[in-house]
Amino acid sequence: EVQLVQSGAEVKKPGESLKISCKASGYRFARYWIGWVRQMPGKGLEWMGIIFPDDSDTIYSPSFEGHVTISVDKSISTAYVQWSSLKASDTAIYYCAGMIDTAMVFDYWGPGTLVTVSS
Amino acid sequence: ELVLTQSPGTLSLSPGERATLSCRASQSVSDNYLAWYQQKPGQAPRLLIYGASSRSTGIPDRFSGSGSGTDFTLTISRLEPEDFAVYYCHQYANLSPGTFGQGTKVEIK
């Protein structure tokens, strides 16, 4: 059974750094793209970027490139998104999602990680 | 960036009625790489349709997708109480970047 288990909710101050995780199981992690989607409070879904774990090939949305870093640790089947300096506008739920059974479509989703950035 | 525009923003219907949701792309979506997701409050999105018209595993056949090029439709033939949710279209023909529509809320009338 495919599972994507995300790290817990975070409360941070502006300017702080953060790295949240998504641990995958039930499939060959290195061989399928995995990505991140943002949902700001009461808003829609935003495609942030995707990474191919086998070679760490990464595609970012221009809206997020330079502000977040997407990475993986193949040895523990885990994907990450990190910020070096958070802003209040980063407050959102962040979903990881895998493209596993259906090529290039997010067909498996994690439950989301709520990130709150407030002074 | 390929922009997706969904309409209407909100659809107010009764259980048993037919729902028709639209998704229009700013340029042609090659190979009909268009998906639909359902999201309920407090839950992650769930894949309903991919390739414009193929149902994902376990999705009831009251959900159907159609369209090509720039115009796509999600139809729910007879609304069940559990179908009241927000629906998003998503194009994956161009993953630099992938994009979502802004969503259509299907609410109980």
Coordinates of N, CA and C in Angstrom, one line a residue:
Chain A
E1 N 0.8 -1.2 0.0 CA 0.0 0.0 0.0 C 0.9 1.2 0.0
V2 N 0.6 2.1 -1.0 CA 1.4 3.4 -1.0 C 0.9 4.3 0.1
Q3 N 1.9 4.8 0.8 CA 1.6 5.8 1.9 C 2.6 7.0 1.8
L4 N 2.1 8.2 2.0 CA 3.0 9.4 2.1 C 2.7 10.0 3.5
V5 N 3.6 9.9 4.4 CA 3.4 10.4 5.7 C 4.2 11.7 5.9
Q6 N 3.5 12.7 6.3 CA 4.2 14.1 6.4 C 4.5 14.4 7.8
S7 N 5.5 15.3 8.0 CA 5.8 15.7 9.3 C 4.7 16.6 9.9
G8 N 4.8 16.9 11.2 CA 3.7 17.6 11.9 C 3.7 19.1 11.7
A9 N 2.7 19.7 12.2 CA 2.5 21.1 12.1 C 3.6 21.9 12.7
E10 N 3.9 23.0 12.1 CA 5.0 23.9 12.6 C 4.5 25.3 12.8
V11 N 5.0 25.9 13.9 CA 4.8 27.4 14.1 C 6.1 28.0 14.2
K12 N 6.3 29.0 13.3 CA 7.6 29.7 13.2 C 7.4 31.2 13.1
K13 N 8.6 31.9 13.3 CA 8.6 33.3 13.2 C 9.2 33.7 11.9
P14 N 8.8 34.9 11.4 CA 9.4 35.4 10.1 C 10.9 35.4 10.3
G15 N 11.5 35.0 9.1 CA 13.0 35.0 9.1 C 13.6 33.7 9.6
E16 N 12.8 32.8 10.2 CA 13.3 31.5 10.6 C 13.4 30.6 9.4
S17 N 14.2 29.5 9.6 CA 14.3 28.5 8.6 C 13.4 27.3 9.0
L18 N 13.1 26.5 8.0 CA 12.2 25.3 8.2 C 12.5 24.3 7.2
K19 N 12.4 23.0 7.6 CA 12.4 21.9 6.6 C 11.3 20.9 7.0
I20 N 10.4 20.7 6.1 CA 9.3 19.7 6.4 C 9.5 18.5 5.5
S21 N 9.0 17.3 5.9 CA 9.3 16.1 5.3 C 8.1 15.3 4.9
C22 N 8.3 14.3 4.0 CA 7.3 13.5 3.4 C 7.9 12.1 3.3
K23 N 7.6 11.1 4.1 CA 8.2 9.8 4.0 C 7.3 8.9 3.2
A24 N 7.9 8.3 2.2 CA 7.1 7.4 1.3 C 7.4 5.9 1.6
S25 N 6.3 5.1 1.4 CA 6.5 3.7 1.5 C 5.5 3.0 0.6
G26 N 5.8 1.7 0.3 CA 4.8 0.9 -0.5 C 5.1 0.9 -2.0
Y27 N 6.2 1.6 -2.4 CA 6.6 1.6 -3.8 C 8.1 2.0 -3.9
R28 N 8.6 1.9 -5.1 CA 10.1 2.1 -5.3 C 10.3 3.7 -5.4
F29 N 10.6 4.2 -4.3 CA 10.6 5.7 -4.1 C 11.5 6.4 -5.2
A30 N 12.6 5.8 -5.5 CA 13.6 6.5 -6.4 C 13.1 6.6 -7.8
R31 N 12.1 5.8 -8.2 CA 11.7 5.7 -9.6 C 10.5 6.5 -10.0
Y32 N 10.0 7.3 -9.1 CA 8.8 8.1 -9.4 C 8.9 9.5 -8.9
W33 N 8.4 10.4 -9.8 CA 8.4 11.8 -9.4 C 7.6 12.0 -8.1
I34 N 8.0 13.0 -7.3 CA 7.2 13.4 -6.1 C 7.3 14.9 -6.0
G35 N 6.2 15.5 -5.6 CA 6.2 17.0 -5.6 C 5.5 17.6 -4.4
W36 N 5.4 18.9 -4.4 CA 4.8 19.7 -3.4 C 3.8 20.6 -3.9
V37 N 2.7 20.8 -3.2 CA 1.6 21.7 -3.5 C 1.2 22.5 -2.3
R38 N 1.1 23.8 -2.5 CA 0.7 24.7 -1.4 C -0.8 25.1 -1.5
Q39 N -1.4 25.2 -0.3 CA -2.7 25.7 -0.2 C -2.8 26.7 0.9
M40 N -2.9 28.0 0.5 CA -3.0 29.0 1.5 C -4.4 29.0 2.1
P41 N -4.5 29.6 3.3 CA -5.8 29.5 4.0 C -7.0 29.9 3.2
G42 N -8.0 29.1 3.0 CA -9.2 29.4 2.2 C -9.0 29.5 0.7
K43 N -7.8 29.1 0.2 CA -7.5 29.3 -1.2 C -7.3 28.0 -1.9
G44 N -6.9 28.1 -3.2 CA -6.8 26.9 -4.1 C -5.4 26.3 -4.0
L45 N -5.2 25.3 -4.9 CA -4.0 24.6 -4.9 C -3.0 25.3 -5.8
E46 N -1.7 25.3 -5.4 CA -0.6 25.9 -6.2 C 0.5 24.8 -6.3
W47 N 0.9 24.6 -7.5 CA 2.0 23.6 -7.9 C 3.3 24.3 -7.6
M48 N 4.1 23.7 -6.7 CA 5.3 24.3 -6.3 C 6.5 23.7 -7.1
G49 N 6.6 22.4 -7.2 CA 7.7 21.8 -7.9 C 7.7 20.3 -7.7
I50 N 8.5 19.6 -8.5 CA 8.6 18.2 -8.4 C 10.1 17.8 -8.5
I51 N 10.4 16.6 -8.0 CA 11.7 16.1 -8.0 C 11.7 14.6 -8.3
F52 N 12.7 14.1 -9.1 CA 12.9 12.7 -9.4 C 13.9 12.2 -8.5
P53 N 13.6 11.3 -7.5 CA 14.5 11.0 -6.5 C 15.8 10.3 -7.0
D54 N 15.7 9.5 -8.1 CA 16.9 8.8 -8.5 C 18.1 9.6 -8.8
D55 N 17.8 10.8 -9.5 CA 18.9 11.7 -9.9 C 18.7 13.1 -9.3
S56 N 17.7 13.3 -8.5 CA 17.4 14.6 -7.9 C 17.1 15.7 -9.0
D57 N 16.7 15.3 -10.2 CA 16.3 16.3 -11.2 C 15.0 17.0 -10.6
T58 N 15.1 18.3 -10.6 CA 14.0 19.1 -10.0 C 13.5 20.2 -10.9
I59 N 12.1 20.3 -10.9 CA 11.5 21.4 -11.7 C 10.7 22.2 -10.7
Y60 N 11.0 23.5 -10.7 CA 10.3 24.4 -9.8 C 9.3 25.3 -10.6
S61 N 8.2 25.7 -10.0 CA 7.4 26.7 -10.5 C 8.1 28.0 -10.3
P62 N 8.1 28.9 -11.3 CA 8.7 30.2 -11.2 C 8.3 31.0 -9.9
S63 N 7.0 30.7 -9.5 CA 6.5 31.4 -8.4 C 7.2 31.0 -7.1
F64 N 7.9 29.9 -7.1 CA 8.5 29.4 -5.9 C 10.0 29.2 -6.0
E65 N 10.6 29.2 -7.2 CA 12.0 29.1 -7.4 C 12.7 30.2 -6.7
G66 N 13.8 29.8 -5.9 CA 14.6 30.8 -5.2 C 14.1 31.0 -3.8
H67 N 12.9 30.6 -3.5 CA 12.3 30.8 -2.1 C 12.3 29.5 -1.4
V68 N 12.1 28.4 -2.1 CA 12.1 27.1 -1.4 C 13.1 26.2 -2.1
T69 N 13.5 25.1 -1.4 CA 14.4 24.1 -2.0 C 13.7 22.8 -1.7
I70 N 13.6 22.0 -2.8 CA 13.0 20.7 -2.8 C 14.2 19.7 -2.9
S71 N 14.1 18.7 -2.0 CA 15.2 17.7 -2.0 C 14.7 16.4 -1.6
V72 N 15.6 15.3 -1.7 CA 15.2 14.0 -1.2 C 16.4 13.3 -0.5
D73 N 16.1 12.3 0.3 CA 17.1 11.4 0.8 C 16.6 10.0 0.4
K74 N 17.2 9.5 -0.7 CA 16.8 8.2 -1.2 C 16.9 7.1 -0.1
S75 N 18.0 7.2 0.7 CA 18.2 6.1 1.7 C 17.1 5.9 2.6
I76 N 16.3 7.0 2.9 CA 15.2 6.8 3.8 C 13.8 7.2 3.1
S77 N 13.8 7.2 1.8 CA 12.6 7.4 1.0 C 11.8 8.6 1.4
T78 N 12.5 9.7 1.6 CA 11.9 10.9 2.1 C 12.2 12.1 1.2
A79 N 11.1 12.9 1.0 CA 11.2 14.1 0.3 C 11.1 15.3 1.3
Y80 N 11.7 16.4 0.9 CA 11.7 17.6 1.7 C 11.4 18.8 0.9
V81 N 10.8 19.8 1.7 CA 10.8 21.2 1.2 C 11.3 22.1 2.3
Q82 N 12.2 23.0 2.0 CA 12.8 23.8 3.0 C 12.8 25.3 2.6
W83 N 12.8 26.1 3.7 CA 12.9 27.6 3.5 C 14.0 28.0 4.4
S84 N 14.8 29.0 3.9 CA 15.9 29.6 4.7 C 15.4 30.8 5.5
S85 N 14.4 31.4 5.0 CA 13.9 32.6 5.7 C 12.4 32.7 5.4
L86 N 11.6 32.3 6.4 CA 10.1 32.3 6.2 C 9.5 33.7 6.2
K87 N 8.4 33.8 5.5 CA 7.6 35.0 5.6 C 6.2 34.7 6.1
A88 N 5.5 35.7 6.5 CA 4.1 35.4 7.0 C 3.3 34.8 5.9
S89 N 3.6 35.2 4.6 CA 2.8 34.7 3.5 C 3.1 33.3 3.2
D90 N 4.1 32.6 3.9 CA 4.3 31.2 3.7 C 3.3 30.4 4.5
T91 N 2.5 31.0 5.3 CA 1.5 30.3 6.1 C 0.5 29.6 5.2
A92 N 0.5 28.3 5.3 CA -0.3 27.5 4.4 C -0.2 26.0 4.8
I93 N -1.0 25.2 4.2 CA -0.9 23.7 4.2 C 0.0 23.3 3.0
Y94 N 0.9 22.5 3.3 CA 1.8 22.0 2.2 C 1.6 20.5 2.1
Y95 N 1.2 20.1 0.9 CA 1.0 18.7 0.6 C 2.1 18.1 -0.2
C96 N 2.6 16.9 0.1 CA 3.4 16.2 -0.8 C 2.5 15.3 -1.6
A97 N 2.9 15.0 -2.8 CA 2.1 14.1 -3.7 C 3.0 13.4 -4.7
G98 N 2.7 12.1 -4.9 CA 3.5 11.3 -5.8 C 2.8 11.0 -7.1
M99 N 3.6 10.9 -8.1 CA 3.2 10.5 -9.5 C 3.6 9.0 -9.6
I100 N 2.7 8.1 -9.2 CA 3.1 6.7 -9.0 C 2.4 5.8 -10.0
D101 N 1.1 5.7 -10.0 CA 0.4 4.8 -10.9 C 0.1 5.4 -12.2
T102 N 0.0 6.7 -12.2 CA -0.4 7.5 -13.4 C 0.6 8.5 -13.8
A103 N 1.2 8.3 -14.9 CA 2.4 9.1 -15.3 C 2.1 10.6 -15.2
M104 N 2.9 11.3 -14.4 CA 3.0 12.8 -14.3 C 1.7 13.4 -13.7
V105 N 0.9 12.6 -13.1 CA -0.3 13.1 -12.4 C -0.1 12.8 -10.9
F106 N -0.5 13.7 -10.1 CA -0.4 13.5 -8.6 C -1.5 12.5 -8.2
D107 N -1.2 11.2 -8.1 CA -2.3 10.3 -7.8 C -2.3 9.8 -6.3
Y108 N -1.2 10.1 -5.6 CA -1.2 9.8 -4.2 C -0.8 11.0 -3.4
W109 N -1.5 11.3 -2.4 CA -1.2 12.6 -1.6 C -1.0 12.3 -0.1
G110 N -0.1 13.1 0.5 CA 0.0 13.0 1.9 C -1.1 13.9 2.5
P111 N -1.2 13.8 3.8 CA -2.3 14.5 4.5 C -2.1 16.0 4.7
G112 N -0.9 16.4 4.4 CA -0.6 17.9 4.5 C 0.1 18.2 5.8
T113 N 0.9 19.3 5.7 CA 1.6 19.8 6.9 C 1.2 21.3 7.0
L114 N 0.6 21.7 8.1 CA 0.3 23.1 8.3 C 1.5 23.9 8.8
V115 N 1.9 24.9 8.1 CA 3.0 25.8 8.5 C 2.4 27.1 8.8
T116 N 2.6 27.6 10.0 CA 2.1 28.9 10.5 C 3.3 29.8 10.8
V117 N 3.4 30.9 10.1 CA 4.5 31.9 10.3 C 3.9 33.2 10.9
S118 N 4.2 33.5 12.1 CA 3.7 34.6 12.8 C 4.6 35.1 13.8
S119 N 4.7 36.5 13.9 CA 5.5 37.1 14.9 C 4.9 37.1 16.2
Chain B
E1 N 3.4 30.3 -18.9 CA 2.7 29.4 -18.0 C 1.2 29.1 -18.6
L2 N 0.8 27.9 -18.6 CA -0.5 27.6 -19.1 C -1.5 27.8 -18.0
V3 N -2.4 28.8 -18.2 CA -3.4 29.2 -17.2 C -4.7 28.4 -17.4
L4 N -5.3 27.9 -16.3 CA -6.5 27.2 -16.3 C -7.6 28.1 -15.6
T5 N -8.7 28.2 -16.3 CA -9.8 29.0 -15.7 C -11.0 28.2 -15.5
Q6 N -11.5 28.0 -14.3 CA -12.7 27.2 -14.0 C -13.9 28.0 -13.9
S7 N -15.0 27.4 -14.3 CA -16.3 28.1 -14.1 C -17.4 27.0 -13.9
P8 N -18.5 27.4 -13.2 CA -18.6 28.6 -12.4 C -17.7 28.5 -11.1
G9 N -17.6 29.6 -10.4 CA -16.9 29.6 -9.1 C -17.6 28.7 -8.1
T10 N -18.9 28.8 -8.1 CA -19.8 28.1 -7.2 C -21.0 27.5 -7.9
L11 N -21.3 26.3 -7.6 CA -22.5 25.6 -8.3 C -23.4 25.2 -7.1
S12 N -24.6 25.7 -7.1 CA -25.5 25.3 -6.0 C -26.6 24.4 -6.6
L13 N -26.6 23.1 -6.1 CA -27.4 22.1 -6.7 C -28.0 21.2 -5.6
S14 N -29.0 20.5 -5.9 CA -29.6 19.5 -4.9 C -29.1 18.1 -5.2
P15 N -29.1 17.3 -4.2 CA -28.7 15.8 -4.4 C -29.6 15.3 -5.5
G16 N -29.0 14.5 -6.4 CA -29.7 13.9 -7.5 C -29.6 14.6 -8.8
E17 N -29.2 15.9 -8.7 CA -29.1 16.7 -9.9 C -27.7 16.5 -10.6
R18 N -27.7 16.9 -11.8 CA -26.4 16.8 -12.6 C -25.6 18.0 -12.4
A19 N -24.3 17.8 -12.3 CA -23.3 18.9 -12.2 C -22.4 18.9 -13.4
T20 N -22.2 20.1 -13.9 CA -21.3 20.3 -15.1 C -20.3 21.4 -14.8
L21 N -19.1 21.0 -14.7 CA -18.0 21.9 -14.3 C -17.1 22.1 -15.5
S22 N -16.7 23.4 -15.7 CA -15.9 23.7 -16.9 C -14.5 24.1 -16.5
C23 N -13.5 23.8 -17.4 CA -12.1 24.2 -17.2 C -11.6 24.6 -18.6
R24 N -11.2 25.8 -18.7 CA -10.7 26.3 -20.0 C -9.2 26.7 -19.9
A25 N -8.4 26.3 -20.8 CA -7.0 26.5 -20.8 C -6.6 27.7 -21.7
S26 N -5.5 28.4 -21.3 CA -5.1 29.5 -22.1 C -4.4 29.1 -23.4
Q27 N -4.0 27.9 -23.5 CA -3.5 27.3 -24.7 C -3.8 25.8 -24.7
S28 N -3.7 25.2 -25.9 CA -4.0 23.8 -26.0 C -3.3 22.9 -25.1
V29 N -4.0 22.0 -24.4 CA -3.3 21.0 -23.5 C -3.0 19.8 -24.3
S30 N -1.7 19.6 -24.6 CA -1.3 18.6 -25.5 C -1.6 17.2 -24.9
D31 N -1.9 16.3 -25.7 CA -2.2 14.9 -25.3 C -3.4 14.8 -24.3
N32 N -4.1 15.9 -24.2 CA -5.3 15.9 -23.2 C -4.8 15.5 -21.8
Y33 N -3.6 16.1 -21.5 CA -3.1 15.8 -20.1 C -3.7 16.7 -19.1
L34 N -5.0 16.4 -18.8 CA -5.8 17.2 -18.0 C -6.4 16.3 -16.9
A35 N -6.3 16.7 -15.7 CA -6.8 15.9 -14.6 C -7.8 16.7 -13.8
W36 N -8.7 16.0 -13.0 CA -9.6 16.6 -12.1 C -9.4 16.0 -10.7
Y37 N -9.5 16.9 -9.7 CA -9.4 16.5 -8.3 C -10.6 16.9 -7.5
Q38 N -10.9 16.2 -6.5 CA -12.0 16.5 -5.5 C -11.3 16.8 -4.2
Q39 N -11.7 17.9 -3.5 CA -11.2 18.2 -2.2 C -12.3 18.5 -1.2
K40 N -12.4 17.7 -0.2 CA -13.3 18.0 0.9 C -12.6 18.8 2.0
P41 N -13.4 19.5 2.9 CA -12.8 20.3 3.9 C -11.9 19.4 4.8
G42 N -10.7 19.9 5.1 CA -9.8 19.2 6.0 C -9.1 18.0 5.4
Q43 N -9.3 17.7 4.1 CA -8.7 16.6 3.5 C -7.8 17.0 2.4
A44 N -6.9 16.1 2.0 CA -6.1 16.2 0.8 C -6.9 16.0 -0.4
P45 N -6.5 16.6 -1.5 CA -7.2 16.3 -2.8 C -7.2 14.9 -3.2
R46 N -8.2 14.4 -4.0 CA -8.2 13.1 -4.4 C -8.3 13.1 -5.9
L47 N -7.5 12.3 -6.6 CA -7.6 12.2 -8.1 C -8.9 11.6 -8.5
L48 N -9.6 12.2 -9.4 CA -10.8 11.6 -10.0 C -10.6 11.2 -11.4
I49 N -10.1 12.1 -12.2 CA -10.0 11.9 -13.7 C -8.6 12.3 -14.1
Y50 N -8.0 11.5 -15.1 CA -6.8 11.9 -15.7 C -6.9 11.6 -17.2
G51 N -6.0 12.2 -18.0 CA -6.1 12.1 -19.4 C -7.4 12.6 -19.9
A52 N -8.0 13.6 -19.3 CA -9.3 14.2 -19.6 C -10.5 13.4 -19.4
S53 N -10.4 12.0 -19.5 CA -11.6 11.2 -19.5 C -11.4 9.9 -18.8
S54 N -10.3 9.5 -18.3 CA -10.1 8.2 -17.6 C -10.3 8.4 -16.1
R55 N -11.2 7.5 -15.6 CA -11.4 7.5 -14.1 C -10.3 6.9 -13.4
S56 N -9.9 7.5 -12.3 CA -8.9 6.9 -11.4 C -9.5 5.7 -10.7
T57 N -8.6 4.9 -10.1 CA -9.1 3.6 -9.5 C -10.0 4.0 -8.3
G58 N -11.2 3.2 -8.4 CA -12.2 3.4 -7.3 C -13.1 4.5 -7.4
I59 N -13.0 5.3 -8.5 CA -13.9 6.4 -8.7 C -15.2 6.0 -9.3
P60 N -16.4 6.4 -8.7 CA -17.7 5.9 -9.2 C -17.9 6.4 -10.6
D61 N -18.7 5.6 -11.4 CA -18.9 6.0 -12.8 C -19.9 7.2 -13.0
R62 N -20.4 7.7 -11.9 CA -21.2 9.0 -12.0 C -20.3 10.1 -12.4
F63 N -19.0 10.0 -12.1 CA -18.0 11.0 -12.5 C -17.5 10.7 -13.9
S64 N -17.6 11.7 -14.8 CA -17.0 11.5 -16.1 C -16.3 12.8 -16.6
G65 N -15.3 12.7 -17.4 CA -14.6 13.8 -17.9 C -14.6 13.8 -19.4
S66 N -14.6 15.0 -20.0 CA -14.6 15.1 -21.5 C -13.9 16.3 -21.9
G67 N -13.7 16.4 -23.2 CA -13.0 17.6 -23.7 C -11.7 17.4 -24.3
S68 N -11.2 18.4 -25.0 CA -9.9 18.3 -25.6 C -9.4 19.7 -26.0
G69 N -8.1 19.9 -26.3 CA -7.6 21.2 -26.7 C -7.6 22.1 -25.5
T70 N -8.5 23.1 -25.6 CA -8.6 24.1 -24.5 C -9.8 24.0 -23.6
D71 N -10.8 23.2 -23.9 CA -12.0 23.1 -23.2 C -12.3 21.7 -22.7
F72 N -12.5 21.7 -21.3 CA -12.7 20.4 -20.7 C -13.8 20.5 -19.7
T73 N -14.5 19.4 -19.5 CA -15.7 19.3 -18.6 C -15.6 18.1 -17.7
L74 N -16.0 18.4 -16.4 CA -16.2 17.3 -15.5 C -17.7 17.3 -15.2
T75 N -18.3 16.1 -15.4 CA -19.8 15.9 -15.2 C -20.0 14.9 -14.1
I76 N -20.8 15.3 -13.1 CA -21.3 14.4 -12.1 C -22.7 14.1 -12.4
S77 N -23.1 12.9 -12.8 CA -24.4 12.6 -13.4 C -25.5 12.8 -12.4
R78 N -25.4 12.3 -11.2 CA -26.4 12.5 -10.2 C -25.7 12.7 -8.9
L79 N -25.8 13.9 -8.3 CA -25.0 14.2 -7.1 C -25.5 13.4 -5.9
E80 N -24.5 12.8 -5.3 CA -24.7 12.2 -4.0 C -24.3 13.1 -2.9
P81 N -24.8 12.9 -1.7 CA -24.4 13.9 -0.6 C -22.9 14.0 -0.4
E82 N -22.1 13.0 -0.6 CA -20.7 13.0 -0.4 C -19.9 13.7 -1.6
D83 N -20.7 14.1 -2.6 CA -20.0 14.8 -3.8 C -19.9 16.3 -3.6
F84 N -20.5 16.8 -2.6 CA -20.4 18.3 -2.3 C -19.0 18.6 -1.8
A85 N -18.3 19.4 -2.6 CA -16.9 19.5 -2.3 C -16.3 20.6 -3.3
V86 N -15.0 20.8 -3.3 CA -14.4 21.7 -4.3 C -13.7 20.8 -5.3
Y87 N -13.8 21.2 -6.5 CA -13.1 20.5 -7.6 C -12.1 21.3 -8.4
Y88 N -11.0 20.8 -8.6 CA -9.9 21.5 -9.3 C -9.5 20.7 -10.6
C89 N -9.3 21.5 -11.6 CA -8.6 20.9 -12.8 C -7.1 21.2 -12.7
H90 N -6.4 20.4 -13.4 CA -4.9 20.4 -13.3 C -4.3 20.0 -14.7
Q91 N -3.4 20.8 -15.2 CA -2.8 20.3 -16.5 C -1.4 19.9 -16.2
Y92 N -1.0 18.7 -16.8 CA 0.3 18.2 -16.6 C 1.0 18.0 -17.9
A93 N 0.5 18.6 -19.0 CA 1.2 18.6 -20.3 C 2.5 19.3 -20.3
N94 N 2.5 20.4 -19.5 CA 3.7 21.2 -19.4 C 4.0 21.3 -17.9
L95 N 5.0 20.7 -17.5 CA 5.4 20.7 -16.1 C 6.4 21.7 -15.7
S96 N 6.5 22.7 -16.5 CA 7.4 23.9 -16.2 C 6.7 25.2 -16.2
P97 N 5.7 25.4 -15.3 CA 5.3 24.5 -14.2 C 3.9 23.8 -14.5
G98 N 3.6 22.8 -13.8 CA 2.2 22.3 -13.8 C 1.3 23.4 -13.2
T99 N 0.0 23.4 -13.5 CA -0.8 24.4 -13.0 C -2.2 23.8 -12.6
F100 N -2.9 24.5 -11.7 CA -4.2 24.1 -11.3 C -5.2 25.3 -11.6
G101 N -6.4 24.9 -11.9 CA -7.4 25.9 -11.9 C -7.7 26.4 -10.5
Q102 N -8.6 27.5 -10.4 CA -8.8 28.1 -9.1 C -9.9 27.4 -8.3
G103 N -10.5 26.4 -8.9 CA -11.5 25.6 -8.2 C -13.0 26.0 -8.4
T104 N -13.8 25.0 -8.4 CA -15.3 25.2 -8.4 C -15.9 24.5 -7.2
K105 N -16.6 25.3 -6.4 CA -17.2 24.7 -5.2 C -18.6 24.2 -5.6
V106 N -18.9 23.0 -5.3 CA -20.3 22.4 -5.5 C -20.9 22.4 -4.1
E107 N -22.0 23.2 -4.0 CA -22.6 23.3 -2.7 C -24.1 22.9 -2.7
I108 N -24.6 22.5 -1.6 CA -26.0 22.0 -1.5 C -26.9 23.3 -1.6
K109 N -27.9 23.2 -2.5 CA -28.8 24.2 -2.7 C -29.9 24.2 -1.6

